[in-house]
């Protein structure tokens, strides 16, 4: 194991960041639209409410599914 102060090779750092991103995307996709909306909401959010965010998530997921169905 390398000490915290030792430099990490760039390729290893990029691979680790990519893996973390893939994991985060998979975790986010596994959430229900309601769970994702609740996680995304903050006071002053441009969509204004958890319900509006949830509707937008559903709209985007439906559009994404339709697009991937066309590509298949």
JSON list of C-alpha atoms in Angstrom, two decimals, residues 20-50:
[
{"chain": "A", "resi": 20, "resn": "UNK", "atom": "CA", "xyz": [-16.49, 5.69, -9.36]},
{"chain": "A", "resi": 21, "resn": "UNK", "atom": "CA", "xyz": [-18.51, 7.49, -12.03]},
{"chain": "A", "resi": 22, "resn": "UNK", "atom": "CA", "xyz": [-19.92, 4.24, -13.43]},
{"chain": "A", "resi": 23, "resn": "UNK", "atom": "CA", "xyz": [-20.89, 3.15, -9.91]},
{"chain": "A", "resi": 24, "resn": "UNK", "atom": "CA", "xyz": [-22.58, 6.48, -9.20]},
{"chain": "A", "resi": 25, "resn": "UNK", "atom": "CA", "xyz": [-24.54, 6.39, -12.46]},
{"chain": "A", "resi": 26, "resn": "UNK", "atom": "CA", "xyz": [-25.69, 2.83, -11.77]},
{"chain": "A", "resi": 27, "resn": "UNK", "atom": "CA", "xyz": [-26.72, 3.75, -8.23]},
{"chain": "A", "resi": 28, "resn": "UNK", "atom": "CA", "xyz": [-28.66, 6.77, -9.49]},
{"chain": "A", "resi": 29, "resn": "UNK", "atom": "CA", "xyz": [-30.40, 4.73, -12.19]},
{"chain": "A", "resi": 30, "resn": "UNK", "atom": "CA", "xyz": [-31.45, 2.14, -9.60]},
{"chain": "A", "resi": 31, "resn": "UNK", "atom": "CA", "xyz": [-33.43, 4.75, -7.67]},
{"chain": "A", "resi": 32, "resn": "UNK", "atom": "CA", "xyz": [-37.12, 5.15, -8.25]},
{"chain": "A", "resi": 33, "resn": "UNK", "atom": "CA", "xyz": [-38.10, 8.47, -9.83]},
{"chain": "A", "resi": 34, "resn": "UNK", "atom": "CA", "xyz": [-39.47, 9.58, -6.44]},
{"chain": "A", "resi": 35, "resn": "UNK", "atom": "CA", "xyz": [-36.25, 8.68, -4.61]},
{"chain": "A", "resi": 36, "resn": "UNK", "atom": "CA", "xyz": [-34.17, 10.46, -7.23]},
{"chain": "A", "resi": 37, "resn": "UNK", "atom": "CA", "xyz": [-36.42, 13.53, -7.05]},
{"chain": "A", "resi": 38, "resn": "UNK", "atom": "CA", "xyz": [-36.18, 13.68, -3.27]},
{"chain": "A", "resi": 39, "resn": "UNK", "atom": "CA", "xyz": [-32.39, 13.40, -3.49]},
{"chain": "A", "resi": 40, "resn": "UNK", "atom": "CA", "xyz": [-32.22, 16.14, -6.13]},
{"chain": "A", "resi": 41, "resn": "UNK", "atom": "CA", "xyz": [-34.54, 18.64, -4.46]},
{"chain": "A", "resi": 42, "resn": "UNK", "atom": "CA", "xyz": [-33.24, 21.71, -2.65]},
{"chain": "A", "resi": 43, "resn": "UNK", "atom": "CA", "xyz": [-34.99, 24.96, -1.74]},
{"chain": "A", "resi": 44, "resn": "UNK", "atom": "CA", "xyz": [-34.93, 27.19, -4.78]},
{"chain": "A", "resi": 45, "resn": "UNK", "atom": "CA", "xyz": [-34.64, 24.30, -7.25]},
{"chain": "A", "resi": 46, "resn": "UNK", "atom": "CA", "xyz": [-35.61, 25.57, -10.73]},
{"chain": "A", "resi": 47, "resn": "UNK", "atom": "CA", "xyz": [-38.43, 23.01, -11.03]},
{"chain": "A", "resi": 48, "resn": "UNK", "atom": "CA", "xyz": [-39.84, 24.14, -7.69]},
{"chain": "A", "resi": 49, "resn": "UNK", "atom": "CA", "xyz": [-41.02, 20.87, -6.12]},
{"chain": "A", "resi": 50, "resn": "UNK", "atom": "CA", "xyz": [-40.21, 17.22, -5.64]}
]
